[in-house]
Amino acid sequence: MDVEYLHHGVPLADYQLTKADRRRQDEAAQVHEWVQRQLAKAPPWSEERWERMRQLLGPPVPPWELQRWQLRLYCGHVVEATRSRERPRPDGGVCDEERCPECGMDPAVIVAFEPPANNHSPKSSRFARRPPSDRRSKAELVAENNALRAELKSLRGQA
């Protein structure tokens, strides 16, 4: 899978908030407050219920399936976060906000983002599969292996 990672609002340090950013932040804060009120009313979960939830969610995502991003949050801080490598941008779906580790703003919507320069796309990752054009047949690999073994044997004979 080839993913072209996108960017928005670069350079992050110079990004200026828009009316849409302010509206999204206000909406996120309202939703967050509503959820907090609902959670306060809810009865506590038993350990069995928590265990069932862990089973439903499954194991954590392995690190090689994650992409690091530089995020500019509504509060103005630039932070690093990880998201699935399969998505071209970090602010889609349910992950369009973060808790700011610097000032504690929660939620702080993502207003600008970029993948760090030292990140590699999945196709260049050491965990990614090689493209079909780079693959060699089994016969080619066996022939190369035999040639290397013969070379090694002749070198040992010379010593």
Tab-separated table of C-alpha atoms in Angstrom:
chain	number	residue	atom	x	y	z
A	1	MET	CA	0.000	0.000	0.000
A	2	ASP	CA	1.342	3.406	-0.994
A	3	VAL	CA	0.276	6.328	1.160
A	4	GLU	CA	1.100	9.905	0.222
A	5	TYR	CA	1.302	11.745	3.537
A	6	LEU	CA	-0.268	15.187	3.453
A	7	HIS	CA	0.532	18.395	5.309
A	8	HIS	CA	-1.485	21.476	6.258
A	9	GLY	CA	-0.506	24.832	7.715
A	10	VAL	CA	3.247	24.454	7.239
A	11	PRO	CA	5.396	25.897	8.782
A	12	LEU	CA	3.593	24.931	11.951
A	13	ALA	CA	5.093	27.720	14.071
A	14	ASP	CA	3.651	30.415	11.762
A	15	TYR	CA	0.126	29.022	11.447
A	16	GLN	CA	-2.664	31.561	12.099
A	17	LEU	CA	-5.983	30.324	13.509
A	18	THR	CA	-9.052	30.615	11.285
A	19	LYS	CA	-12.750	31.027	12.074
A	20	ALA	CA	-13.212	27.364	11.183
A	21	ASP	CA	-10.519	26.399	13.719
A	22	ARG	CA	-12.278	28.409	16.434
A	23	ARG	CA	-15.621	26.826	15.565
A	24	ARG	CA	-14.145	23.307	15.632
A	25	GLN	CA	-12.500	24.013	19.011
A	26	ASP	CA	-15.770	25.316	20.466
A	27	GLU	CA	-17.642	22.247	19.195
A	28	ALA	CA	-14.968	19.878	20.540
A	29	ALA	CA	-15.085	21.566	23.961
A	30	GLN	CA	-18.887	21.312	24.074
A	31	VAL	CA	-18.834	17.623	23.133
A	32	HIS	CA	-16.072	16.964	25.673
A	33	GLU	CA	-18.073	18.643	28.454
A	34	TRP	CA	-21.211	16.677	27.532
A	35	VAL	CA	-19.304	13.384	27.565
A	36	GLN	CA	-17.775	14.231	30.952
A	37	ARG	CA	-21.239	14.938	32.396
A	38	GLN	CA	-22.561	11.624	31.039
A	39	LEU	CA	-19.593	9.701	32.428
A	40	ALA	CA	-20.114	11.282	35.851
A	41	LYS	CA	-23.681	9.900	35.874
A	42	ALA	CA	-22.684	6.399	34.754
A	43	PRO	CA	-22.126	3.614	37.275
A	44	PRO	CA	-18.520	2.369	37.612
A	45	TRP	CA	-17.494	-0.603	35.517
A	46	SER	CA	-16.613	-3.938	37.074
A	47	GLU	CA	-13.246	-5.542	36.358
A	48	GLU	CA	-15.026	-8.167	34.225
A	49	ARG	CA	-16.522	-5.443	32.041
A	50	TRP	CA	-13.120	-3.795	31.606
A	51	GLU	CA	-11.627	-7.162	30.638
A	52	ARG	CA	-14.385	-7.695	28.064
A	53	MET	CA	-13.641	-4.261	26.593
A	54	ARG	CA	-9.919	-5.105	26.348
A	55	GLN	CA	-10.816	-8.310	24.508
A	56	LEU	CA	-13.066	-6.435	22.098
A	57	LEU	CA	-10.404	-3.835	21.352
A	58	GLY	CA	-7.719	-6.455	20.774
A	59	PRO	CA	-3.955	-6.071	21.126
A	60	PRO	CA	-2.252	-2.688	20.735
A	61	VAL	CA	-1.158	-1.633	17.259
A	62	PRO	CA	2.467	-2.691	16.577
A	63	PRO	CA	4.910	0.237	16.318
A	64	TRP	CA	5.807	-0.464	12.686
A	65	GLU	CA	2.168	0.201	11.700
A	66	LEU	CA	2.313	3.727	13.139
A	67	GLN	CA	3.373	7.039	11.599
A	68	ARG	CA	4.724	9.959	13.635
A	69	TRP	CA	3.306	13.420	12.991
A	70	GLN	CA	4.114	16.945	14.106
A	71	LEU	CA	0.848	18.593	15.167
A	72	ARG	CA	0.021	22.240	15.805
A	73	LEU	CA	-2.761	22.334	18.358
A	74	TYR	CA	-5.376	25.041	18.868
A	75	CYS	CA	-3.504	26.272	21.949
A	76	GLY	CA	-0.450	27.017	19.751
A	77	HIS	CA	1.834	24.222	20.946
A	78	VAL	CA	3.531	21.895	18.472
A	79	VAL	CA	3.550	18.278	19.660
A	80	GLU	CA	4.336	14.856	18.254
A	81	ALA	CA	1.688	12.131	17.977
A	82	THR	CA	1.356	8.743	16.305
A	83	ARG	CA	-1.370	7.579	13.960
A	84	SER	CA	-1.960	4.615	11.671
A	85	ARG	CA	0.364	4.490	8.643
A	86	GLU	CA	-2.674	3.779	6.474
A	87	ARG	CA	-4.065	7.313	6.801
A	88	PRO	CA	-2.652	10.207	4.755
A	89	ARG	CA	-3.460	12.768	7.472
A	90	PRO	CA	-3.550	12.646	11.285
A	91	ASP	CA	-6.745	14.598	11.882
A	92	GLY	CA	-9.325	12.352	10.252
A	93	GLY	CA	-11.904	10.171	11.925
A	94	VAL	CA	-12.027	10.244	15.723
A	95	CYS	CA	-8.480	11.571	16.185
A	96	ASP	CA	-8.899	15.236	15.262
A	97	GLU	CA	-7.971	16.468	18.733
A	98	GLU	CA	-5.363	15.846	21.408
A	99	ARG	CA	-4.708	16.701	25.021
A	100	CYS	CA	-1.852	19.192	24.985
A	101	PRO	CA	1.024	17.809	27.091
A	102	GLU	CA	2.483	21.312	27.539
A	103	CYS	CA	-0.482	23.381	28.748
A	104	GLY	CA	-3.046	20.657	29.498
A	105	MET	CA	-5.765	21.973	27.159
A	106	ASP	CA	-8.190	19.102	26.642
A	107	PRO	CA	-9.425	18.877	23.994
A	108	ALA	CA	-7.174	20.884	21.687
A	109	VAL	CA	-8.104	20.433	18.035
A	110	ILE	CA	-5.397	19.820	15.458
A	111	VAL	CA	-5.171	22.941	13.295
A	112	ALA	CA	-2.015	22.139	11.289
A	113	PHE	CA	0.176	19.088	10.752
A	114	GLU	CA	3.111	17.556	8.917
A	115	PRO	CA	4.957	14.255	8.998
A	116	PRO	CA	8.498	14.759	10.381
A	117	ALA	CA	11.238	14.864	7.763
A	118	ASN	CA	12.975	11.830	9.286
A	119	ASN	CA	9.877	9.657	8.881
A	120	HIS	CA	9.863	7.132	6.111
A	121	SER	CA	6.888	6.170	4.063
A	122	PRO	CA	5.673	2.596	4.567
A	123	LYS	CA	7.256	1.509	1.290
A	124	SER	CA	10.730	2.453	2.588
A	125	SER	CA	10.193	1.015	6.038
A	126	ARG	CA	12.327	-1.971	6.911
A	127	PHE	CA	9.113	-3.801	7.786
A	128	ALA	CA	7.403	-3.160	4.455
A	129	ARG	CA	7.356	-5.695	1.663
A	130	ARG	CA	9.487	-5.120	-1.393
A	131	PRO	CA	7.677	-4.131	-4.578
A	132	PRO	CA	7.200	-7.077	-6.986
A	133	SER	CA	9.810	-5.610	-9.395
A	134	ASP	CA	12.518	-6.049	-6.707
A	135	ARG	CA	11.691	-9.679	-5.994
A	136	ARG	CA	13.760	-12.514	-7.347
A	137	SER	CA	12.541	-15.973	-8.121
A	138	LYS	CA	13.409	-18.933	-5.940
A	139	ALA	CA	15.580	-20.336	-8.737
A	140	GLU	CA	17.588	-17.095	-8.893
A	141	LEU	CA	18.099	-17.118	-5.135
A	142	VAL	CA	19.152	-20.785	-5.126
A	143	ALA	CA	21.626	-20.118	-7.960
A	144	GLU	CA	23.110	-17.139	-6.112
A	145	ASN	CA	23.322	-19.165	-2.896
A	146	ASN	CA	25.149	-22.004	-4.707
A	147	ALA	CA	27.570	-19.556	-6.350
A	148	LEU	CA	28.357	-17.956	-2.980
A	149	ARG	CA	28.902	-21.352	-1.372
A	150	ALA	CA	31.279	-22.342	-4.178
A	151	GLU	CA	33.183	-19.068	-3.801
A	152	LEU	CA	33.426	-19.586	-0.033
A	153	LYS	CA	34.690	-23.156	-0.543
A	154	SER	CA	37.399	-22.006	-2.980
A	155	LEU	CA	38.475	-19.224	-0.612
A	156	ARG	CA	38.768	-21.698	2.257
A	157	GLY	CA	40.841	-23.972	0.037
A	158	GLN	CA	43.288	-21.164	-0.688
A	159	ALA	CA	43.908	-20.384	2.965
